[in-house]
Short mmCIF file of C-alpha atoms in Angstrom, two decimals:
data_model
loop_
_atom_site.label_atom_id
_atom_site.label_comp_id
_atom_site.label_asym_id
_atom_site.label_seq_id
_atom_site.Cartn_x
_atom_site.Cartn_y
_atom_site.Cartn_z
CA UNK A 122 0.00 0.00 0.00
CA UNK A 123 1.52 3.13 -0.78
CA UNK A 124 2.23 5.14 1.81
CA UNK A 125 3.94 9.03 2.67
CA UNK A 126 7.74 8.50 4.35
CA UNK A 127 9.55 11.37 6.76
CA UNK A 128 12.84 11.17 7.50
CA UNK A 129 14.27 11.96 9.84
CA UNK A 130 12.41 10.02 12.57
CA UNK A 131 14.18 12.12 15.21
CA UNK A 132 16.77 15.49 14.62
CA UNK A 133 18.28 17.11 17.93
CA UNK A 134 19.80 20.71 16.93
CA UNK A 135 20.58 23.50 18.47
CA UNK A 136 18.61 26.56 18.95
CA UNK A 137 19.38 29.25 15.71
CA UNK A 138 20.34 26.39 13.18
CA UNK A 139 18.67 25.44 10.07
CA UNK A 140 16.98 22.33 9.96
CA UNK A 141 16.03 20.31 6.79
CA UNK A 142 12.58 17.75 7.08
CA UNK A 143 11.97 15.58 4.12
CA UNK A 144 8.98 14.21 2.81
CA UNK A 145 8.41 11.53 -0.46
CA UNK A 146 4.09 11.53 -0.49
CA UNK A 147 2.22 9.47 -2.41
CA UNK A 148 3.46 9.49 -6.14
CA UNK A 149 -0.09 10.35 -7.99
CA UNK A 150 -1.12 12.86 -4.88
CA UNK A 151 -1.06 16.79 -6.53
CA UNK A 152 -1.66 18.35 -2.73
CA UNK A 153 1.26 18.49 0.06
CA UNK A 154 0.93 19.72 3.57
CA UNK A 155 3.08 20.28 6.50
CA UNK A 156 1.36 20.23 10.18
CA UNK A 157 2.69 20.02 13.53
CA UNK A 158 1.82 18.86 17.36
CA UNK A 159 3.84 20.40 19.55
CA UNK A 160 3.70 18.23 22.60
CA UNK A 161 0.08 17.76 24.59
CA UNK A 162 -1.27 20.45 22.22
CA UNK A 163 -3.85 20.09 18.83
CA UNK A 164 -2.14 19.15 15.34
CA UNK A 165 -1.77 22.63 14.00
CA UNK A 166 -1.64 23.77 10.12
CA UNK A 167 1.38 24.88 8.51
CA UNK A 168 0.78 25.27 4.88
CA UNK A 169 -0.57 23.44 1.69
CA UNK A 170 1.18 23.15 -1.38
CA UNK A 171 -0.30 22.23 -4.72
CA UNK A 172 0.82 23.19 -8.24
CA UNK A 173 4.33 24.17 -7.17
CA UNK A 174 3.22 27.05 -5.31
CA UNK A 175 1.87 27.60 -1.65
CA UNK A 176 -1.64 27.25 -1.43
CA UNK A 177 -2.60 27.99 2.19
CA UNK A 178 -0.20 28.92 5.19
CA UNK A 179 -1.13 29.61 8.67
CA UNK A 180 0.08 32.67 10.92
CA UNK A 181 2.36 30.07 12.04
CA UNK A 182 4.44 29.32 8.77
CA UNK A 183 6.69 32.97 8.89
CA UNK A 184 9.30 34.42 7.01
CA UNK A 185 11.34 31.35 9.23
CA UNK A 186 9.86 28.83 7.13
CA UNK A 187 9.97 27.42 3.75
CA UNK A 188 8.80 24.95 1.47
CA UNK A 189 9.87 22.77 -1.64
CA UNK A 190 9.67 20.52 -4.12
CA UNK A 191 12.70 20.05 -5.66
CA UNK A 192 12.76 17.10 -7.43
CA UNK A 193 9.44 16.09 -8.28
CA UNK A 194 9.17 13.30 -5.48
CA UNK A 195 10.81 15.31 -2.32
CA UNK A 196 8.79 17.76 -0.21
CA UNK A 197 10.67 19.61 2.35
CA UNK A 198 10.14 21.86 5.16
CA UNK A 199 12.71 24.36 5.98
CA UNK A 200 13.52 26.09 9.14
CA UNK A 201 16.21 28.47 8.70
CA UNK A 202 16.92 29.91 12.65
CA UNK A 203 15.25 27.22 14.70
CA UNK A 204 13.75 28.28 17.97
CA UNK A 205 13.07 26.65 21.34
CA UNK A 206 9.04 26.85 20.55
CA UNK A 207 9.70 24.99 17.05
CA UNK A 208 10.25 21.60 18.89
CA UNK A 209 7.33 19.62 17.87
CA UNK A 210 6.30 16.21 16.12
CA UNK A 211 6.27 17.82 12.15
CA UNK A 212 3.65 15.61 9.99
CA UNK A 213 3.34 15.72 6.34
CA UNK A 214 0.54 14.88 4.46
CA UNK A 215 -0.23 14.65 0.83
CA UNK A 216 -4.26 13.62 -1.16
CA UNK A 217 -5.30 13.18 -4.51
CA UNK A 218 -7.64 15.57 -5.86
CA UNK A 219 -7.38 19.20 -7.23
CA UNK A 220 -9.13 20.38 -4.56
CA UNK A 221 -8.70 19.92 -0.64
CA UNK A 222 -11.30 17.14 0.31
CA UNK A 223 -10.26 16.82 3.73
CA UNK A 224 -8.75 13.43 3.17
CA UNK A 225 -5.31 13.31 4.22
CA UNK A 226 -2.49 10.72 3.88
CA UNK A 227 -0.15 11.45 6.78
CA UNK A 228 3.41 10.29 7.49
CA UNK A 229 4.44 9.12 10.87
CA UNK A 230 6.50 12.27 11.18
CA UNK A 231 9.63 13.85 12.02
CA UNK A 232 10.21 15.08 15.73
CA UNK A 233 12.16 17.74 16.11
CA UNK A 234 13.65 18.78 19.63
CA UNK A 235 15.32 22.35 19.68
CA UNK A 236 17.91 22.82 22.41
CA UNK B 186 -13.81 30.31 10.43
CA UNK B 187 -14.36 26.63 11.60
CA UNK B 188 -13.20 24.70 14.40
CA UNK B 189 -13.42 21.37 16.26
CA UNK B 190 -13.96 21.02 20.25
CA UNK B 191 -13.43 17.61 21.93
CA UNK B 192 -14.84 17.35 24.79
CA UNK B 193 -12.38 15.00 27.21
CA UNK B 194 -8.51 14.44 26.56
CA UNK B 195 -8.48 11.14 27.67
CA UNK B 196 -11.30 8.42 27.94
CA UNK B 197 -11.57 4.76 29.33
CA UNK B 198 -13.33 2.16 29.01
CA UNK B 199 -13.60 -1.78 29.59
CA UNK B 200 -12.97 -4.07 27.05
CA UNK B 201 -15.92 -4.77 25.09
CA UNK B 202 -17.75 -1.67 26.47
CA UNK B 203 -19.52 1.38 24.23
CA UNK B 204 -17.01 3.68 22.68
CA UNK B 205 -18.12 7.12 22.70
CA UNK B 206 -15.76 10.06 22.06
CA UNK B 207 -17.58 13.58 21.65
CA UNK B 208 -16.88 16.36 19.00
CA UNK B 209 -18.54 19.92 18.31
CA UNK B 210 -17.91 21.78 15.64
CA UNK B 211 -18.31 25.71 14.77
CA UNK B 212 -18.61 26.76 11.17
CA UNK B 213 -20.36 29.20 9.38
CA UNK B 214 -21.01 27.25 6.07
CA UNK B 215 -21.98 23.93 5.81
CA UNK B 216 -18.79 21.29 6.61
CA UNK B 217 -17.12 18.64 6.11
CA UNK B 218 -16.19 16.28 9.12
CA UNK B 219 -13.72 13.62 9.85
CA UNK B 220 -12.33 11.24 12.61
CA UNK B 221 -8.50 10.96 12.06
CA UNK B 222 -6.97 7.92 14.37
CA UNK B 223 -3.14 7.93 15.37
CA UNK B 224 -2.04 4.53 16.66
CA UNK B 225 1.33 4.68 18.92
CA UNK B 226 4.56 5.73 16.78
CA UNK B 227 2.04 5.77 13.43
CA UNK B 228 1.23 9.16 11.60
CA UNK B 229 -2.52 9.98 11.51
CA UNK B 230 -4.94 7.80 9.80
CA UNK B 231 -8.37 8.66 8.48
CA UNK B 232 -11.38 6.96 10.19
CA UNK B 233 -14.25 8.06 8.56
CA UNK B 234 -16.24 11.11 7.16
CA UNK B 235 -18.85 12.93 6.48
CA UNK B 236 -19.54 15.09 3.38
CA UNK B 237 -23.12 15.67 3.15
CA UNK B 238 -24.60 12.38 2.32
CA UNK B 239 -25.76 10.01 4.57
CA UNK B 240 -25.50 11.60 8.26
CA UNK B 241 -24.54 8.16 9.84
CA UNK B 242 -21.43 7.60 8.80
CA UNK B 243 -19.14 4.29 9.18
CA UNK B 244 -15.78 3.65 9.05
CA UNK B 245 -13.26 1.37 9.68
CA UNK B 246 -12.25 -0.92 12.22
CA UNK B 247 -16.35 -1.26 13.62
CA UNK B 248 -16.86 2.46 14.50
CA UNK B 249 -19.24 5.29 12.91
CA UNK B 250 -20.37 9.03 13.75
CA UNK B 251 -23.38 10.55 13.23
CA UNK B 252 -24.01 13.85 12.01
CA UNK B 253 -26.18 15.82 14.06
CA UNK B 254 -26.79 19.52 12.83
CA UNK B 255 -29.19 20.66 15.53
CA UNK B 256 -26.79 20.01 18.38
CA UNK B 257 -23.45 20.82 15.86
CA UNK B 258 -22.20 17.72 17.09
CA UNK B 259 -19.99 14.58 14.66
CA UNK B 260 -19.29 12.20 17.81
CA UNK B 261 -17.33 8.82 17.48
CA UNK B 262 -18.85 5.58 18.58
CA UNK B 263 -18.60 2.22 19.07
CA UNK B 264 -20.28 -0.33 20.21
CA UNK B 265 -17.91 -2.87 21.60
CA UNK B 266 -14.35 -1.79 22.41
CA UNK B 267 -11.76 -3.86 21.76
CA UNK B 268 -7.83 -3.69 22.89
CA UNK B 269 -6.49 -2.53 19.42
CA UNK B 270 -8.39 0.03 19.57
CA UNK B 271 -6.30 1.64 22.33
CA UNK B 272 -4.82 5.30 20.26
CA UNK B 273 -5.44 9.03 20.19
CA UNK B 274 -8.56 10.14 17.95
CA UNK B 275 -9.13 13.63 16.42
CA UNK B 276 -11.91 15.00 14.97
CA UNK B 277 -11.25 17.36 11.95
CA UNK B 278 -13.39 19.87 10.21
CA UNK B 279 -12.93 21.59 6.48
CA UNK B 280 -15.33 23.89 4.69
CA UNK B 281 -16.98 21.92 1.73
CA UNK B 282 -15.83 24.83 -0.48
CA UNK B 283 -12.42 22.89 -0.57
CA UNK B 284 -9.07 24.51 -1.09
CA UNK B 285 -9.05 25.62 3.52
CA UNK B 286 -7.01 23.55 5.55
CA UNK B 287 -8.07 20.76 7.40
CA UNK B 288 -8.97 22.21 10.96
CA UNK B 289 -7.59 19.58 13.97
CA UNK B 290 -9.37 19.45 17.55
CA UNK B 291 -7.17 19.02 20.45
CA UNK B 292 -7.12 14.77 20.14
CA UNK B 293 -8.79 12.61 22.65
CA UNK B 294 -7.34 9.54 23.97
CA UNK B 295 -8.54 6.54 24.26
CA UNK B 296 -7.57 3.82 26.74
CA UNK B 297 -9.17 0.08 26.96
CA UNK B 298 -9.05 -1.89 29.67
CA UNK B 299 -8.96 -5.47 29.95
#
């Protein structure tokens, strides 16, 4: 069954360095998000991607973020000065569709502890 | 804007016991609603929905919601519990409009015991 993979599992850094999560989503999905938990909170929106472009980003996903697709499988999240509050479980997701149905295929996500 | 409320962060129940895990939502246009399931060290899996059909909706693994407009509630039940079905649900909300993001409550979870 096909299936979205994150890697890494688990990055350590330290507080003000960049930080590089990859995603590979489903190969015939056109729609890519990024969404977070941070730790005994809700799973929070980051930003959707379709069409090579952003689509939707929350207040959340500032100048400090970024998104790609470089190679046509890849979809990564960038943050360029990490900060103590970005340490969270980072999920991405990818569907089918043109549109957003609501029906999400999620990794098992990357968890990222800033120190 | 929409949103999701779940009403208890963590509930428990006996093996083979009624499953019932409650959800509100708030929207201003009609919405779509979903039960997302997320099984120890596993990403987030998608239980069921509703999209404006049928307001009894079932999903997988022996559970189903019902759509309720008149009390704005989507809750989760069912009937028998069984051990594997020990993991933290979320109920999720999107305007039927398409193209907003998928709206996350705060999760409840959901212990069985034996």
């Amino acid at each position: 069954e096909p299936e979205v993979t994150q890697t890494p599992s688990h990055q350590v850094t330290q507080m003000g360095q960049e930080v590089i999560l990859r995603c590979v989503p489903i190969s015939n999905h056109l729609y890519f998000y990024w969404y977070r938990q941070i730790l005994g909170q809700k799973v929070e929106f980051l930003v959707s991607f379709y069409n090579n472009e952003i689509s939707e980003k929350s207040e959340i996903f500032d100048d400090q973020f970024s998104v790609e697709r470089p190679d046509g499988s890849n979809f990564t999240l960038k943050i360029r000065s990490t900060k103590l509050e970005d340490s969270a479980m980072y999920f991405c997701a990818s569907s089918a569709g043109t549109t957003n149905t609501g029906e999400l295929f999620f990794g098992e996500g990357s968890r990222l502890t800033v120190l | 804007a929409q949103s999701v409320t779940q009403l208890g962060s963590h509930v428990s129940v006996s093996e083979g016991a009624l499953v019932l895990l409650r959800c509100n939502y708030s929207s201003s246009v009609p919405p779509y609603l979903f039960w997302y399931v997320q099984y120890p060290n596993q990403g987030l899996q998608l239980l069921l929905k509703y999209t404006s059909a049928a307001t009894l909706v079932k999903g997988i693994n022996g559970f189903e919601a019902e759509f309720k407009k008149s009390e704005t509630s989507f809750h989760l039940t069912k009937p028998s519990a069984h051990m594997s079905d020990a993991a933290e649900y979320f109920c999720a909300v999107i305007q039927n409009s398409g193209n907003t993001p998928l709206v996350f409550g705060k999760g409840t979870r959901l212990s069985v015991i034996a």
